[in-house]
mmCIF file of C-alpha atoms in Angstrom:
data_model
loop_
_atom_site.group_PDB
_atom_site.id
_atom_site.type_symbol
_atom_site.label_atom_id
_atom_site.label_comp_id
_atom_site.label_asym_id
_atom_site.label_seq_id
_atom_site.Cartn_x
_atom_site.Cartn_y
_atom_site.Cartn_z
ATOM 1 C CA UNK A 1 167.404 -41.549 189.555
ATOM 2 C CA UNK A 2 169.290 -38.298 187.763
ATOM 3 C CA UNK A 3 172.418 -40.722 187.562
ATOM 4 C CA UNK A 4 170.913 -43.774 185.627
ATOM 5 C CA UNK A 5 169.013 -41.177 182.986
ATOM 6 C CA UNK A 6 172.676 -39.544 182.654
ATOM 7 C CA UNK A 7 174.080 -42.873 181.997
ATOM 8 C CA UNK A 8 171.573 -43.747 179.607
ATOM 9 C CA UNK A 9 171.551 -40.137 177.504
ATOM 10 C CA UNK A 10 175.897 -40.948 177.930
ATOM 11 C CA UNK A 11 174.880 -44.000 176.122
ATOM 12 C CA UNK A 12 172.662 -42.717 173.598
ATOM 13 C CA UNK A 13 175.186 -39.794 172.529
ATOM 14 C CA UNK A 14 177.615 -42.431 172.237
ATOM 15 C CA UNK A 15 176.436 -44.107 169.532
ATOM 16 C CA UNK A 16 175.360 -40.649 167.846
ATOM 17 C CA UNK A 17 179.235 -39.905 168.095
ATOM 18 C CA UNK A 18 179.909 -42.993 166.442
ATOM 19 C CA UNK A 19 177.116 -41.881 163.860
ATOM 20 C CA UNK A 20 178.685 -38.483 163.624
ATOM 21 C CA UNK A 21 182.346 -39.515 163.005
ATOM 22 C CA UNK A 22 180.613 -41.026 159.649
ATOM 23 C CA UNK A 23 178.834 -38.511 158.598
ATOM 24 C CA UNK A 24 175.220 -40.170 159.550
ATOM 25 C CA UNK A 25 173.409 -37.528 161.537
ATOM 26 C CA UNK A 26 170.277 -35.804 160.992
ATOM 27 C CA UNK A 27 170.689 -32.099 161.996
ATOM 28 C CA UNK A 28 168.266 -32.532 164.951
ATOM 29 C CA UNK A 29 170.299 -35.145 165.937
ATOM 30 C CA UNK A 30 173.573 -33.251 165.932
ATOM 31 C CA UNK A 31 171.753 -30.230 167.662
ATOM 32 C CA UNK A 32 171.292 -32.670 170.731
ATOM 33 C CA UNK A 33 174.881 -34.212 170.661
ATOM 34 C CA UNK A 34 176.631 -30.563 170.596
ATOM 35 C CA UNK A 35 174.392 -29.795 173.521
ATOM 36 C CA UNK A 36 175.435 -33.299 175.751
ATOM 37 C CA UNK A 37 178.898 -32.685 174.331
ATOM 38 C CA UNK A 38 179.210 -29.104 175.576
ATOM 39 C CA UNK A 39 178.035 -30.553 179.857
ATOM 40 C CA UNK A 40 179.363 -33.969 179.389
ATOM 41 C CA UNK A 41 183.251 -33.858 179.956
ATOM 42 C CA UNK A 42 183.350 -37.680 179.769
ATOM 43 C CA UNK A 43 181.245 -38.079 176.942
ATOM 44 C CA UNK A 44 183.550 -34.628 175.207
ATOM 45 C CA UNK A 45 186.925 -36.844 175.872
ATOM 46 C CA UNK A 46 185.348 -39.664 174.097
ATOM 47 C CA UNK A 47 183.965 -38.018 170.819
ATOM 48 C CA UNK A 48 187.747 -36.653 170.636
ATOM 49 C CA UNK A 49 189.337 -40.077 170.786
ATOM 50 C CA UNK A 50 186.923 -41.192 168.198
ATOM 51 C CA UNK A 51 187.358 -38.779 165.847
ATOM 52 C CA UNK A 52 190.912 -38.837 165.989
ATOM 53 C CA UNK A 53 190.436 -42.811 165.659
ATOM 54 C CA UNK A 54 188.519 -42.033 162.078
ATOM 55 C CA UNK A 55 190.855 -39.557 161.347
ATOM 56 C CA UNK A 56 193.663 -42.562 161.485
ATOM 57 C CA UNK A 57 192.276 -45.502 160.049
ATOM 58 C CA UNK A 58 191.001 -43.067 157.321
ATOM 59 C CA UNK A 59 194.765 -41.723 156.577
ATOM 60 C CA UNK A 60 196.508 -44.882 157.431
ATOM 61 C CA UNK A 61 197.917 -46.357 153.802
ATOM 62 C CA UNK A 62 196.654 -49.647 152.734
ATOM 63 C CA UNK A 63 198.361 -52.350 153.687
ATOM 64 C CA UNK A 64 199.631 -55.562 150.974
ATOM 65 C CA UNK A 65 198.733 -58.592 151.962
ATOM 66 C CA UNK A 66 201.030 -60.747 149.811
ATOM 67 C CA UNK A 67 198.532 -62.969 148.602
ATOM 68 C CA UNK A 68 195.035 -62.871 146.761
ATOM 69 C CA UNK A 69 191.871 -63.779 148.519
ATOM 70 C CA UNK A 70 189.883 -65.165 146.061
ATOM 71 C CA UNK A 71 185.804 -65.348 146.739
ATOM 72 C CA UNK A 72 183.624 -67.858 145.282
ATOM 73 C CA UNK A 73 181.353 -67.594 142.300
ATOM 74 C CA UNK A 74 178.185 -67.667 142.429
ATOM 75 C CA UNK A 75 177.370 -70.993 141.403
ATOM 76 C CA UNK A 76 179.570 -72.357 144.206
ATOM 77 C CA UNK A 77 177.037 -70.641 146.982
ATOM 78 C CA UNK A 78 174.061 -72.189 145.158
ATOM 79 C CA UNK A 79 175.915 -75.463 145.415
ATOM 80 C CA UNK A 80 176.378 -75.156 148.896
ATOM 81 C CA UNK A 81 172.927 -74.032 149.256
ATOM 82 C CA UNK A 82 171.368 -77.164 147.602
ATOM 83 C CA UNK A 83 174.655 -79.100 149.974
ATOM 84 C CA UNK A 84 172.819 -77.487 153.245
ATOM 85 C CA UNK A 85 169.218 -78.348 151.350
ATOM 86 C CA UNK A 86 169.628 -81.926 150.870
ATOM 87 C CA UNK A 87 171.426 -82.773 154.424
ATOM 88 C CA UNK A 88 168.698 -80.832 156.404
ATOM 89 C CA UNK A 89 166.113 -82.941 154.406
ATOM 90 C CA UNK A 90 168.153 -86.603 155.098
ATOM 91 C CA UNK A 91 168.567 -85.621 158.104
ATOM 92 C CA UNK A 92 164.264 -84.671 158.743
ATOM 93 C CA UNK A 93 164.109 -88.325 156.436
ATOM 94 C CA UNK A 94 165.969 -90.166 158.880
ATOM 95 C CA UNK A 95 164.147 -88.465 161.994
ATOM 96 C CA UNK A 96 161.047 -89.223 160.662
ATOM 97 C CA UNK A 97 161.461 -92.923 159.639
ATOM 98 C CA UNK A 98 163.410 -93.617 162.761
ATOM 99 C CA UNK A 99 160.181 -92.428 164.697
ATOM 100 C CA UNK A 100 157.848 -94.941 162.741
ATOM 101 C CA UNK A 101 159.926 -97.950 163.087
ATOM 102 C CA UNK A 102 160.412 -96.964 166.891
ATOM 103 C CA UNK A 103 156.506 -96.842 167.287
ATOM 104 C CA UNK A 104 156.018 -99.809 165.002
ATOM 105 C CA UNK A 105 158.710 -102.068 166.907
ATOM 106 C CA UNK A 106 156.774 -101.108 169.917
ATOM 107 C CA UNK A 107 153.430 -101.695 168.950
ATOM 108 C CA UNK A 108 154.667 -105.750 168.215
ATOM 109 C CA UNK A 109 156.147 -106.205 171.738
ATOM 110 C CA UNK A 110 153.646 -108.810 173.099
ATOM 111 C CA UNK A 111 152.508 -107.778 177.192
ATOM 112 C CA UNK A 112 153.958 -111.669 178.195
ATOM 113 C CA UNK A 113 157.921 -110.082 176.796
ATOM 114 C CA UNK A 114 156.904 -106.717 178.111
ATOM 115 C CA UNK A 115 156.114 -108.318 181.714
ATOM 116 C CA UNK A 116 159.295 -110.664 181.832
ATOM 117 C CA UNK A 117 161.672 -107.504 180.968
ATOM 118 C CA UNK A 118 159.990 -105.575 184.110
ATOM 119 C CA UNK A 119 160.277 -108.480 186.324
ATOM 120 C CA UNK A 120 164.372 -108.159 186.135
ATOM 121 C CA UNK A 121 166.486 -105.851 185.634
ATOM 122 C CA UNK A 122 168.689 -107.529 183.095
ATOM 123 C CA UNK A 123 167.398 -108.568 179.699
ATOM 124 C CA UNK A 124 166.201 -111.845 179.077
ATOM 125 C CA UNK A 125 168.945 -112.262 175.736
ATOM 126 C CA UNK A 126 171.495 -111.797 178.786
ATOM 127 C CA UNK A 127 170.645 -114.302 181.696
ATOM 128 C CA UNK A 128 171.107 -117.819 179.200
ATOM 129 C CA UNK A 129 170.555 -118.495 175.404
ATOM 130 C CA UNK A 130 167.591 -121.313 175.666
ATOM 131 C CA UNK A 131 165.825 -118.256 176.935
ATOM 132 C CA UNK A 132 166.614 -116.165 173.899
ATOM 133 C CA UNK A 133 165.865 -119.195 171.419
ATOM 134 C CA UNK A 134 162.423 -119.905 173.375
ATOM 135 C CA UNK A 135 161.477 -115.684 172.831
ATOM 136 C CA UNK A 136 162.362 -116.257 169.534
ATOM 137 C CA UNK A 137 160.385 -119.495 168.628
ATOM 138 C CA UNK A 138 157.391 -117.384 170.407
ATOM 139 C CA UNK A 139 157.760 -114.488 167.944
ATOM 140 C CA UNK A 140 157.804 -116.558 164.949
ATOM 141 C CA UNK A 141 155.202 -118.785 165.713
ATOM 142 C CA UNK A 142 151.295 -118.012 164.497
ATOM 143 C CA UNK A 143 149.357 -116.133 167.059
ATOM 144 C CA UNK A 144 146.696 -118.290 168.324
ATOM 145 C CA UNK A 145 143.214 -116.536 167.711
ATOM 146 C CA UNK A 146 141.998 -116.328 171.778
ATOM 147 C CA UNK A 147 145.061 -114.732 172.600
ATOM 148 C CA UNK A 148 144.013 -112.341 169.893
ATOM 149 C CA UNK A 149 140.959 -112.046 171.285
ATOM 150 C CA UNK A 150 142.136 -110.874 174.802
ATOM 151 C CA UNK A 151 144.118 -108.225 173.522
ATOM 152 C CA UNK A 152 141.224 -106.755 171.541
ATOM 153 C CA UNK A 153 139.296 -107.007 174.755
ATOM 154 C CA UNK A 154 141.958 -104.587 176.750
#
């Protein structure tokens, strides 16, 4: 149990090393880093290497890239903005009205189509074309009222 609370306080002190190397620490906080970093060899090696790491990326000279990077204005990010805006809300529109005409196309499947598409396993469009026409005669003629009727009864 010592060893994982070591590990964890290594962890801790090294991302107040990290802190330290910029300047970030509260005096309390550098009062308990000296102290790990005066019994933690490990943890000593590592705050070396990192301030030596600052120490070069600080005094390295800047390097030319050869060309300009150029950042947009403003009025570009609000474009995009309003871009993302309008595709989330097509995209919601589309969702949505997909979702209706799925329930509505549903709700005007009669039980007689319904039954004949369970009874095989291939569609009835697919089997011969006088059975497509007669399904489509069916759906285009006038309900009668008793059939009406029995479905309001169910």
């Amino acid at each position: 149990m010592g060893q994982i609370v070591s590990i964890l306080d290594c962890e801790r002190v090294r991302e107040s090393v990290s802190a330290s190397v910029d300047g970030e620490l509260s005096k309390a906080e550098a009062t308990v880093l000296e102290a790990h970093l005066a019994s933690c060899e490990s943890c000593q090696s590592y705050a070396a290497g990192s301030g030596e790491t600052a120490r070069l990326l600080r005094t390295a000279p800047l390097e030319d890239l050869g060309f300009t990077i150029a950042l947009p204005a403003r009025r570009y990010a609000l474009a995009h903005k309003v871009q993302v805006g309008a595709a989330a809300a097509a995209i919601a529109a589309t969702v949505g009205l997909s979702a209706l005409v799925g329930t509505l196309g549903s709700a005007r499947t009669s039980s007689s189509d319904a039954q004949a598409f369970a009874r095989t396993s291939e569609p009835i469009a697919l089997r011969n074309p006088e059975a497509e026409l007669k399904m489509l005669q069916r759906a285009t003629e006038p309900r009668s009222k008793p059939a009406f009727r029995a479905r309001q009864a169910l």
